[in-house]
XYZ file of C-alpha atoms in Angstrom:
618
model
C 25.592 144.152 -22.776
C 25.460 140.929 -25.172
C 23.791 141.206 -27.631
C 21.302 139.050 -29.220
C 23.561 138.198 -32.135
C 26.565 137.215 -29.262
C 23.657 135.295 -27.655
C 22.376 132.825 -30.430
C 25.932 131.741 -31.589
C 26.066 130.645 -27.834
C 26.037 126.905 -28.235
C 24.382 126.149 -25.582
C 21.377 128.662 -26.196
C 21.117 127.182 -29.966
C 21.049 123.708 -28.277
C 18.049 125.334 -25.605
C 16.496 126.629 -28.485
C 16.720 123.491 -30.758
C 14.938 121.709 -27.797
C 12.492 124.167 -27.240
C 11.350 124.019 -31.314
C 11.537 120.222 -31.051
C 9.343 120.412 -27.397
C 6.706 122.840 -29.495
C 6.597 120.138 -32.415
C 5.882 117.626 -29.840
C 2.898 118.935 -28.093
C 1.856 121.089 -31.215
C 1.000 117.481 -32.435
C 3.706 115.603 -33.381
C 2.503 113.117 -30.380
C 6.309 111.306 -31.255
C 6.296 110.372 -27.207
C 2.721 109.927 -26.848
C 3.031 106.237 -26.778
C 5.677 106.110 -24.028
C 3.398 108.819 -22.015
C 0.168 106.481 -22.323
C 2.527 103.365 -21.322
C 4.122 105.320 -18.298
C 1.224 106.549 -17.165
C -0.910 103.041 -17.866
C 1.640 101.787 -15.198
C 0.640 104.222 -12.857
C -2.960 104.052 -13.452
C -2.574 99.981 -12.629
C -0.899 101.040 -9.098
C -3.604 103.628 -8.620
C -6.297 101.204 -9.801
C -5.122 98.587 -6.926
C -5.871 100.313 -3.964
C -9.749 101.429 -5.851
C -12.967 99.289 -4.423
C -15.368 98.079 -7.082
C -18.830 99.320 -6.112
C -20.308 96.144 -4.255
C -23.752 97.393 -5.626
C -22.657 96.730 -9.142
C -23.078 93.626 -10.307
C -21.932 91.432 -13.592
C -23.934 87.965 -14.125
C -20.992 86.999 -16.240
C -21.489 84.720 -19.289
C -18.141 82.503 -18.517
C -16.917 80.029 -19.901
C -18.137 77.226 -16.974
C -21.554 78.681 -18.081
C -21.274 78.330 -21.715
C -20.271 74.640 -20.844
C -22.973 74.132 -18.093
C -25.907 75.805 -20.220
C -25.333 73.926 -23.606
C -27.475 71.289 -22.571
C -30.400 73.452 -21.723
C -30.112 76.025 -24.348
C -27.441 74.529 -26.934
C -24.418 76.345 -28.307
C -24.475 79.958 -27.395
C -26.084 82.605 -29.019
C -29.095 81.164 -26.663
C -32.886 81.396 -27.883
C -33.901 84.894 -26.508
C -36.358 82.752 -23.955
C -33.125 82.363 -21.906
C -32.781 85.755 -21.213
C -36.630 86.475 -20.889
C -36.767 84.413 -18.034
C -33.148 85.221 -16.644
C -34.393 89.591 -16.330
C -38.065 87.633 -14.674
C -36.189 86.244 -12.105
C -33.838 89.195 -11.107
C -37.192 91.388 -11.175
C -38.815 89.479 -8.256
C -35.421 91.117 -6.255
C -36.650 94.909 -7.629
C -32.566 95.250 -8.793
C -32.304 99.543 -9.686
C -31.246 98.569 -12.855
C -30.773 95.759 -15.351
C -28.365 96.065 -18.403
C -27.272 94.046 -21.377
C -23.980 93.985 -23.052
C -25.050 91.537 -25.651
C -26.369 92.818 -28.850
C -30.190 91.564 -30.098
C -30.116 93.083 -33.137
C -31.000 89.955 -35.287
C -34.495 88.377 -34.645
C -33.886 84.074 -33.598
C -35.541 83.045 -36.460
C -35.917 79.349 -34.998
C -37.314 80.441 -31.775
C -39.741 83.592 -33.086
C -41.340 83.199 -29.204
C -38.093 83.887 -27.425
C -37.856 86.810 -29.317
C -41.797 87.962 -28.616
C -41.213 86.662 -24.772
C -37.906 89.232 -24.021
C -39.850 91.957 -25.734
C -42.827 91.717 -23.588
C -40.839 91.255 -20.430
C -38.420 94.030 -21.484
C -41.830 96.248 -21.562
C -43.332 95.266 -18.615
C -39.436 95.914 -16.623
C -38.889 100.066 -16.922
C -35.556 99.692 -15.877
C -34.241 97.509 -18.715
C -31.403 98.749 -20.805
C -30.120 97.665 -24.128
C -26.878 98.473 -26.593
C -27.032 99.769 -29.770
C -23.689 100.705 -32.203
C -22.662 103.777 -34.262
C -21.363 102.466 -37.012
C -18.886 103.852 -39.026
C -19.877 104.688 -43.134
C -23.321 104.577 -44.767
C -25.324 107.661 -42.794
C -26.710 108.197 -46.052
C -29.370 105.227 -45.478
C -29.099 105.412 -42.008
C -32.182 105.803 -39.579
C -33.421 109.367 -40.201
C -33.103 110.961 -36.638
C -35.369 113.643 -37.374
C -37.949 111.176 -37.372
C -36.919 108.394 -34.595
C -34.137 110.261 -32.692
C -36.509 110.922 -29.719
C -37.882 107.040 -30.003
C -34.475 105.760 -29.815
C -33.475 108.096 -26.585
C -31.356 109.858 -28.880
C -31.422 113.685 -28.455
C -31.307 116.715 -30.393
C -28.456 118.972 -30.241
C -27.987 123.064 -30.874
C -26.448 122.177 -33.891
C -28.899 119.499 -35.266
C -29.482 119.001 -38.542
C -33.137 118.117 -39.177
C -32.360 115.579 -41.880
C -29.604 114.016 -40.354
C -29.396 109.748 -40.631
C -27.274 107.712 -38.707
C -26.171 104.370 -38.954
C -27.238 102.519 -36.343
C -26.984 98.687 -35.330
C -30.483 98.658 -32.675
C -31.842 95.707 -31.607
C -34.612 94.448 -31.851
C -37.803 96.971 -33.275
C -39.883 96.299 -30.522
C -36.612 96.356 -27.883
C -35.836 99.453 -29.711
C -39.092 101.327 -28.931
C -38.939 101.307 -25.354
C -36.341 103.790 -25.853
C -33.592 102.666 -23.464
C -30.590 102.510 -25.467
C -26.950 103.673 -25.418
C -24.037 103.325 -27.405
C -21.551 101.002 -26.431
C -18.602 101.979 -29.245
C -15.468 101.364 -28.072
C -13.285 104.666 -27.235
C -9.507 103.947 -28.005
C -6.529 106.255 -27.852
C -3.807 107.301 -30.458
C -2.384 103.690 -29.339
C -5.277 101.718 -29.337
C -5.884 101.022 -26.160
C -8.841 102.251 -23.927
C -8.817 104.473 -21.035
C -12.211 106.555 -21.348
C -15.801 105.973 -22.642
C -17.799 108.208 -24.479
C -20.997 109.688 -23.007
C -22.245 110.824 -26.206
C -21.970 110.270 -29.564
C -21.864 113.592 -31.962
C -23.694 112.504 -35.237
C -24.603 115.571 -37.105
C -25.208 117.627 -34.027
C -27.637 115.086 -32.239
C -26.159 113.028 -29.430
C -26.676 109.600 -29.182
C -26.123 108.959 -25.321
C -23.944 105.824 -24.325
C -25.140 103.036 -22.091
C -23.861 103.866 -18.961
C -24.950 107.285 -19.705
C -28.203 106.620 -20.247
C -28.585 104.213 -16.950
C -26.673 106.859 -15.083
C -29.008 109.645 -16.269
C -32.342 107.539 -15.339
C -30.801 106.589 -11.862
C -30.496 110.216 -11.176
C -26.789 110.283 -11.154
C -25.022 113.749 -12.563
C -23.418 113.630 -15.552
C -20.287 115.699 -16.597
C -20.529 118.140 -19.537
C -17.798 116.376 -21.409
C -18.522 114.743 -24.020
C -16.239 111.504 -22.595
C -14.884 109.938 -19.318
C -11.603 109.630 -18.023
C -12.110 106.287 -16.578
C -10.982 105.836 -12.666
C -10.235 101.915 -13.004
C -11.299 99.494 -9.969
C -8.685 96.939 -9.836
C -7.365 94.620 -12.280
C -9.917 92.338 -14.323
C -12.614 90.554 -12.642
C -12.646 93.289 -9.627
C -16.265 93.467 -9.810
C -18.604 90.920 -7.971
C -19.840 88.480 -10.591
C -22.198 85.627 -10.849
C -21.708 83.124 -13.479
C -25.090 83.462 -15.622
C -26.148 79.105 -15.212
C -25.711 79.713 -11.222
C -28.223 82.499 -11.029
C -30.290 81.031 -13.988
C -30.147 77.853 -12.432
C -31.238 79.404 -8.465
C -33.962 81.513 -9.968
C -35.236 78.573 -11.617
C -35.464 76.151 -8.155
C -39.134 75.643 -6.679
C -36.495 76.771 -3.271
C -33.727 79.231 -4.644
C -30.590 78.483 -2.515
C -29.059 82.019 -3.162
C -30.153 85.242 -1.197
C -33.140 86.243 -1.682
C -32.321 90.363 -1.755
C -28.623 89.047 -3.837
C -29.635 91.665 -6.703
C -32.226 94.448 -4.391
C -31.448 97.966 -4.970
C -28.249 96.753 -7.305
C -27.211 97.515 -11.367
C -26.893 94.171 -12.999
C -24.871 94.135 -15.569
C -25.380 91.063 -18.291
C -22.510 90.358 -20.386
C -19.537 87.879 -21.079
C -15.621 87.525 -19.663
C -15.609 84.380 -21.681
C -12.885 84.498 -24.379
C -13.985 82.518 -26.520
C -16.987 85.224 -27.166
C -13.701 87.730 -28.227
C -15.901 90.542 -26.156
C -12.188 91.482 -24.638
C -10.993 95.071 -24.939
C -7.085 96.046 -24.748
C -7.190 98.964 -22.385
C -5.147 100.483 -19.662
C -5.205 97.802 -17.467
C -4.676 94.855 -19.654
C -4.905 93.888 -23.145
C -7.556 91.365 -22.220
C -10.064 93.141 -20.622
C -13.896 92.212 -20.485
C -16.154 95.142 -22.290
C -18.732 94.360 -19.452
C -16.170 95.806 -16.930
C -15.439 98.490 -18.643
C -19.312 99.707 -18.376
C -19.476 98.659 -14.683
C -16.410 101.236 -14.436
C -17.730 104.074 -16.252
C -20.832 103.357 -14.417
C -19.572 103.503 -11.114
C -17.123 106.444 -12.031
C -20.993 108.129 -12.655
C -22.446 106.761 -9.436
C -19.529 108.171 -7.490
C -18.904 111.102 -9.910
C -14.890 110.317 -9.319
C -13.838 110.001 -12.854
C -10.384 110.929 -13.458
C -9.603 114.640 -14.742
C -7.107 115.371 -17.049
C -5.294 118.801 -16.701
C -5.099 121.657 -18.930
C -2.970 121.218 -21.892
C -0.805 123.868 -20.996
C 0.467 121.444 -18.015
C 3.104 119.086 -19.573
C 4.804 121.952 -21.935
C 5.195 124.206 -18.926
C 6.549 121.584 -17.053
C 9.308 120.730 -19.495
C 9.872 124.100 -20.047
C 10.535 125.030 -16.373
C 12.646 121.621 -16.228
C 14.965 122.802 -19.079
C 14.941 126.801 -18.336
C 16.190 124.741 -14.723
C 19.047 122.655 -16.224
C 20.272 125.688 -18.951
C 20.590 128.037 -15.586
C 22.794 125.133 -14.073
C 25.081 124.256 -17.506
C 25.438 128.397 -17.720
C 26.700 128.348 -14.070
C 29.665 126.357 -15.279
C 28.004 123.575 -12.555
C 29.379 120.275 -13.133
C 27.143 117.902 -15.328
C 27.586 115.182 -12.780
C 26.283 117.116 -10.550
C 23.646 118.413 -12.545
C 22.870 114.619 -13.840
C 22.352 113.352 -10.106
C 19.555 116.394 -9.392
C 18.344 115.377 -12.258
C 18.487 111.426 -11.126
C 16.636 112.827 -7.910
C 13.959 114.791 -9.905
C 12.820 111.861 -11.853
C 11.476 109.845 -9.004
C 9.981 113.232 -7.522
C 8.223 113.823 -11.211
C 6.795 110.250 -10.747
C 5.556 110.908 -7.054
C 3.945 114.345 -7.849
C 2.016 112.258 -11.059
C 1.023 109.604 -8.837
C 0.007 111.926 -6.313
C -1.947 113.806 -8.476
C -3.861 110.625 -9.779
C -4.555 110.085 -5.705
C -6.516 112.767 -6.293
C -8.153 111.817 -9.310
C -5.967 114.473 -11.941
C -3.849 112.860 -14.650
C -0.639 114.865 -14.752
C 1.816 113.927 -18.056
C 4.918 113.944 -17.112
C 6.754 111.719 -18.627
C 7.045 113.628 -21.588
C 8.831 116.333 -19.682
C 11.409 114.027 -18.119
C 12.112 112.407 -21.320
C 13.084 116.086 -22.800
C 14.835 117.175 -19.878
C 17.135 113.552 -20.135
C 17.765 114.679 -23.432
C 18.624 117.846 -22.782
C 20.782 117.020 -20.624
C 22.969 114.532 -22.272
C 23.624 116.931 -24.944
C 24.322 119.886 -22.884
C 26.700 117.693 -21.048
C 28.160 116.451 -24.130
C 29.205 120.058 -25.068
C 29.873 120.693 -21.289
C 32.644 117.974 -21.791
C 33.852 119.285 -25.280
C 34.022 122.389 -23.887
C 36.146 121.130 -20.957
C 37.912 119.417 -23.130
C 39.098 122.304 -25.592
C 39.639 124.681 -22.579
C 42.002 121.816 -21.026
C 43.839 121.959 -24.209
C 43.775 125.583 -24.404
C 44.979 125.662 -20.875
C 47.873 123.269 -21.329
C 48.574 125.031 -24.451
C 49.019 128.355 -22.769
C 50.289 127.173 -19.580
C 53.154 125.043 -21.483
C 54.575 128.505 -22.575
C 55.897 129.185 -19.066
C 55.148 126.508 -16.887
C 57.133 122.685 -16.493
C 54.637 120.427 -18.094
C 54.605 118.524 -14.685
C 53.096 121.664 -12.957
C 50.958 122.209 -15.958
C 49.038 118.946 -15.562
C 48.383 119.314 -11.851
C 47.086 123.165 -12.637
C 45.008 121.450 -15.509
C 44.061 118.724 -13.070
C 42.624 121.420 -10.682
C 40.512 123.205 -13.052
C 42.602 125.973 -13.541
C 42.368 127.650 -16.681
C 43.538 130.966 -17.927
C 39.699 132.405 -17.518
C 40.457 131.247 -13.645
C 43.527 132.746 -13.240
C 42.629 135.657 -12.550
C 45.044 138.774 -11.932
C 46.164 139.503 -8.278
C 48.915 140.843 -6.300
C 51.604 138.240 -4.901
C 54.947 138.780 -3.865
C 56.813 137.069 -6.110
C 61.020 136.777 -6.975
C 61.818 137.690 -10.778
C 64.668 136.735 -12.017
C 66.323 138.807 -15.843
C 69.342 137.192 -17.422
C 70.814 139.421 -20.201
C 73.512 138.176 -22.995
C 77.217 139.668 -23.063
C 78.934 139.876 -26.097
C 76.191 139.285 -28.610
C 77.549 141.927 -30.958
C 80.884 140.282 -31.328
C 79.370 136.484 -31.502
C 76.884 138.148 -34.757
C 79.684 139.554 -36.340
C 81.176 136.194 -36.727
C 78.178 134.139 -37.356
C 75.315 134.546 -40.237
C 71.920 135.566 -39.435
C 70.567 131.754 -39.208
C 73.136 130.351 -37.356
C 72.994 133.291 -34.799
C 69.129 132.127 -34.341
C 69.952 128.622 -34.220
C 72.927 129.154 -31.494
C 69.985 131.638 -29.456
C 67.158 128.793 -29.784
C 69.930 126.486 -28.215
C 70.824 128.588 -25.708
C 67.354 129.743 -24.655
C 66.208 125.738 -24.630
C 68.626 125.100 -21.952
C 68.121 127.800 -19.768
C 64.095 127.060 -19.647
C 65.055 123.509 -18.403
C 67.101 124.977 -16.312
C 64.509 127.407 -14.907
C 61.702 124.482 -15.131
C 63.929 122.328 -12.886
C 63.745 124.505 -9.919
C 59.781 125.161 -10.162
C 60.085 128.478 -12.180
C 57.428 130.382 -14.434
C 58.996 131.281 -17.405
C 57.530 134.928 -18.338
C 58.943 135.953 -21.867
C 61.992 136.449 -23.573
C 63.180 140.376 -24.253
C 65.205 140.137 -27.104
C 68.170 138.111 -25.963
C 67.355 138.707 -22.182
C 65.092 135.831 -20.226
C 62.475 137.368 -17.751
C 61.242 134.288 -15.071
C 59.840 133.921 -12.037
C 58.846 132.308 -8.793
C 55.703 132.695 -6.386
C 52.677 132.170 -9.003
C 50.988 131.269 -10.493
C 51.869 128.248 -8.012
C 53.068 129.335 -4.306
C 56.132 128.616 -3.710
C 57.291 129.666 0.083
C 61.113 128.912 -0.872
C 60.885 131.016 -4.256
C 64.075 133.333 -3.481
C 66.246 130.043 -2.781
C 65.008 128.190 -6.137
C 65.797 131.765 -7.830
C 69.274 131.675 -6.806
C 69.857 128.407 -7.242
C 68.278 128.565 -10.704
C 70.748 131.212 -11.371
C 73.574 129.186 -10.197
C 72.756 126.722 -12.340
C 72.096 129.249 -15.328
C 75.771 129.969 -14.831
C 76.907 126.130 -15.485
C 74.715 126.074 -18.459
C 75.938 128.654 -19.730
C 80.008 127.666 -18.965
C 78.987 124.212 -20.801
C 77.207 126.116 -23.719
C 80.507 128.441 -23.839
C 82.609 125.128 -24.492
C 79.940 123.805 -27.115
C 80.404 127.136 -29.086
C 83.969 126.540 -28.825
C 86.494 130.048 -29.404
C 83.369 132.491 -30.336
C 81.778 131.669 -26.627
C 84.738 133.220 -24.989
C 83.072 136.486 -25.130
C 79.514 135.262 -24.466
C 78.206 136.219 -20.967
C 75.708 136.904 -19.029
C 74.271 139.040 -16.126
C 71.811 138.059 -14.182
C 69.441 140.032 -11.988
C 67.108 138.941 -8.692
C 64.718 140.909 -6.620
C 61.769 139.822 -4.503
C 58.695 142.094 -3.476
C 55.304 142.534 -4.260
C 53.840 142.229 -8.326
C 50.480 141.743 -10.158
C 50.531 138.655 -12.265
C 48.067 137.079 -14.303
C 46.956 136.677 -18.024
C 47.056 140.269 -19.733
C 46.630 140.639 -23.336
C 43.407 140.498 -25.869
C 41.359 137.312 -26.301
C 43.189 135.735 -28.888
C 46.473 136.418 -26.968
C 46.888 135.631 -23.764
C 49.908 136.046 -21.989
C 50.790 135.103 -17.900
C 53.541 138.019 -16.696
C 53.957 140.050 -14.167
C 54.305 143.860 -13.842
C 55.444 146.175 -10.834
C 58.125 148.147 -9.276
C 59.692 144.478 -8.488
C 59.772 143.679 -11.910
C 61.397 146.614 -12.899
C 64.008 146.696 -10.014
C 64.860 143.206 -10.956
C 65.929 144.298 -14.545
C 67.704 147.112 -13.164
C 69.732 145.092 -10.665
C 70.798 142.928 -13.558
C 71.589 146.102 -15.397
C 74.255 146.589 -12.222
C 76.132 143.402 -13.030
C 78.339 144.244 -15.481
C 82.026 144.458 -14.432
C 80.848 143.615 -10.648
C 79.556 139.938 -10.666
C 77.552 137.512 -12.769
C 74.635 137.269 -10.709
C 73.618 140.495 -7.928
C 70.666 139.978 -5.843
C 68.887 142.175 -3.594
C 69.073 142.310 0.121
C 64.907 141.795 -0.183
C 65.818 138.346 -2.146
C 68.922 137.958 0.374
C 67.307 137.946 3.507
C 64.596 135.309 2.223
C 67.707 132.911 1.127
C 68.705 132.491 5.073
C 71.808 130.467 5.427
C 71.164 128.456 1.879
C 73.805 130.366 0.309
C 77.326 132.580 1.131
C 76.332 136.252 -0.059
C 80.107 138.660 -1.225
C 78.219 141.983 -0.225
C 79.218 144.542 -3.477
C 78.034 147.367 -1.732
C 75.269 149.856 -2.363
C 74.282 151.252 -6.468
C 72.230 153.873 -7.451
C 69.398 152.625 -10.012
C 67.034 154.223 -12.231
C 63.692 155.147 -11.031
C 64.951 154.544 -7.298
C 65.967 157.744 -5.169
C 67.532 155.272 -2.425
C 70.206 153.248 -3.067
C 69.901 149.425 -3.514
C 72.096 147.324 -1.679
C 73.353 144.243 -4.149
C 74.624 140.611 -3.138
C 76.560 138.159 -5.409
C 75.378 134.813 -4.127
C 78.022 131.795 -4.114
C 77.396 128.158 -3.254
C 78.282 126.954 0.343
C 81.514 125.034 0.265
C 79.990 121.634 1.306
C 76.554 121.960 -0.971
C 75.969 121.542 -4.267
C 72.946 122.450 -6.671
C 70.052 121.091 -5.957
């Protein structure tokens, strides 16, 4: 069993771990991908957000630029006097709307028109359903308003942790707007990234919660309010979804001794005042554009109340889980030995399935990050295929490496070509013909040669004889001393092994005549013998893992070393009748008769094969 010391110097497990540390940095905190997840899924969220309907009972009288142009001769450059609006939230009152609410700020009296000011408080009064903004601001608690005091006022409430002499900072309107109570927060919530994809429905300050302004509508119109302290905003469309009414064409109706406009436009509605206009820079960057109007992004969170179909995010647990599964996955498939273009192209297939499972998840209102995973699983998979390929790589070297020993490099490059390797061939029984050529005479040739030249004139000798047996599709097994053991039948078939045996040995024979007349008056007492035999052997790679040697072993191994034992004084080359009656008619056959070998109760009958008149090696 491996152990867990064999295990971790497994490359691929330290790359699986590696990506496993650098997947817990990531969602331990690191958030290095976070921007790529918000962007991925923003694009989502703007498909998803297409096929949403705006509430038609919420309703923006929009503050646009055709209005700023059309109202500056009644009321001047905007900011207007505060008599504007007085009479604006007296005209939608007459329709009994369920809710009017500002997005504009009043928090600095109009010092020039002190009546406008007195006029919007008194109407704002008289209207229960009138809502105003206020703003947390950020630094200087220390002389904020002392909540203790005017928390409840100010529709601010107290928390279990409150402190009794918390203060706030707080940018309220008006005093006398102020006291009526019906204020929210309208702070802008932003991501890691900046952008906005949720509003707050509290604010914690000190353990009191200052309630935001759609929270505080929703909670008057009855609506239910999640225990969260934010929303995962479920977007309606791209900008300027909602219904709007430019501000001067509903001042301007309400105004008319005959309005022109329905009479029941606003009944039963939430108006929302506030501006799209950009030159009042009340634009927002959020998920669906980085020139959003702030006054949609209240109608949203208020209809997301209404409708209680704010988005949900999953558990955290979700995305690390995913990519975890994703690369235990693609480690199972590089262990399998599966090839990494196959592996890439399931991966190619998840990635779409990844996006249709988060998509489909945000159909049903849960935000699934998943991009994240993918991105780790991509990387994972690169670099697992990277060593995939430099493992391939050093094995196909290995392979030709070993393979070169014994095979013609022709045959080793289509083995190579096919994958084979010596892990894949495996050991098996084949019938197989095995061929042993022994040296004559190699006493007398030492005795007149010195111990270098003797290896020079073998290393010669041997060369020549390996082409030789390359040439007719041979495996060369090993070399015995000064003997040559080769063979036909594996580890590529061969179904006319005995005749390329015999004529290898045939050709042996002229080798060795020409290597005789290179050595000059010391050949004429080199020989050789050469013994054939075909029949059943195991072959394959046998030896420890840093040698590996292809060979066979058998009775048909051994019988063809004895048979070449046999030719001395009888014939060059003896083969047996096994090896003869697979030649056919390829060769004339000078029968010697029957020899007792060792290991062999029954005689073995021997054949000295001879060329056919009108042929010649092949």
């Amino acid at each position: 069993m491996p152990t867990w010391r064999t295990l971790s110097a497994d490359p691929l497990i330290r790359l699986t771990l590696a990506t496993l540390l650098l997947l817990a940095i990531e969602f331990g905190g690191a958030g290095l991908l976070s921007t790529l997840e918000y962007r991925y899924g923003d694009l989502l969220l703007r498909r998803h957000a297409a096929q949403q309907q705006p509430d038609p009972d919420i309703v923006i009288v929009d503050i646009d630029e055709r209005s700023l142009d059309q109202m500056a001769p009644l009321a001047g450059r905007y900011p207007w006097p505060r008599a504007i609006f007085a009479e604006l939230i007296e005209g939608m009152a007459r329709q009994r709307p369920a809710a009017i609410v500002f997005d504009i700020l009043f928090s600095d009296a109009d010092v020039a028109n002190p009546d406008g000011d007195a006029w919007l408080t008194e109407v704002a009064r008289q209207q229960g359903n009138v809502y105003f903004p206020l703003l947390r601001l950020a630094g200087g608690d220390a002389q904020g308003v002392p909540l203790a005091q005017y928390g409840a006022l100010l529709g601010i409430e107290r928390g279990p942790q409150a402190r009794d002499d918390a203060r706030v900072a707080l940018l309220l309107p008006l005093p006398a707007l102020a006291e009526t109570g019906r204020l929210g927060a309208i702070n802008y919530t932003e991501d890691a990234d900046g952008i906005g994809r949720r509003y707050h429905l509290y604010l914690d300050a000190q353990g009191w919660h200052i309630p935001s302004l759609p929270a505080r509508v929703a909670r008057d119109l009855g609506y239910a309010l999640p225990p969260a302290p934010d929303l995962l905003l479920n977007w309606r469309g791209p900008a300027l979804s909602y219904t709007r009414i430019p501000l001067f064409d509903l001042y301007d109706d309400l105004a008319r001794s005959r309005p022109q406009r329905p009479a029941d436009e606003l009944t039963g509605k939430i108006v929302i005042i506030g501006s799209t206009a950009a030159g009042l820079h009340d634009l927002r960057s959020t998920a669906m554009g980085s020139l959003y109007p702030a006054v949609e992004i209240i109608a949203t969170a208020l209809d997301n109340l209404k409708h209680g179909d704010a988005l949900r995010p999953v558990p955290t647990f979700v995305a690390p889980l995913a990519a975890s599964l994703l690369l235990g996955a693609l480690f199972l498939a590089f262990r399998r030995h599966i090839n990494p273009l196959r592996i890439g192209l399931g991966l190619l297939v998840a990635t779409p399935l990844f996006a249709a499972v988060q998509y489909g998840a945000l159909q049903l209102r849960w935000v699934v990050p998943l991009f994240t995973p993918l991105v780790f699983g991509w990387l994972y998979y690169f670099a697992a295929a990277l060593y995939a390929w430099l493992r391939e790589r050093r094995e196909r070297e290995r392979s030709v490496q070993i393979f070169s020993r014994f095979l013609d490099p022709r045959v080793v490059q289509n083995l190579v070509a096919q994958g084979e390797s010596a892990l894949t061939l495996k050991s098996q029984s084949r019938q197989i013909t095995v061929l042993f050529s022994d040296i004559r005479g190699f006493t007398t040739l030492s005795e007149q040669h010195s111990a270098e030249e003797i290896v020079d004139l073998l290393n010669d000798y041997f060369s020549r004889q390996v082409q030789v047996i390359f040439q007719h599709n041979g495996t060369m097994d090993k070399f015995i001393g000064d003997a040559i053991m080769a063979f036909w039948g594996a580890p590529v078939d061969d179904p006319n092994q005995a005749v390329n045996a015999v004529n290898a040995a045939l050709a042996m024979c002229d080798t060795l005549e020409t290597f005789r007349r290179h050595l000059g008056p010391s050949g004429e007492h080199f020989d050789v013998g050469i013994g054939i035999h075909t029949g059943p052997a195991v072959v394959g790679f046998i030896g420890s893992a840093n040698r590996l040697d292809y060979t066979a072993i058998g009775d048909t191994v051994n019988l063809a070393s004895r048979i070449e034992g046999q030719t001395k004084g009888v014939a060059r080359v003896l083969v047996s009748a096994d090896t003869r009656a697979l030649c056919g008619d390829a060769f004339d056959f000078v029968d010697h008769g029957s020899y007792k070998v060792k290991g062999r109760t029954q005689e073995v009958r021997l054949y000295e094969p001879c060329r056919k008149a009108d042929a010649s090696d092949k």
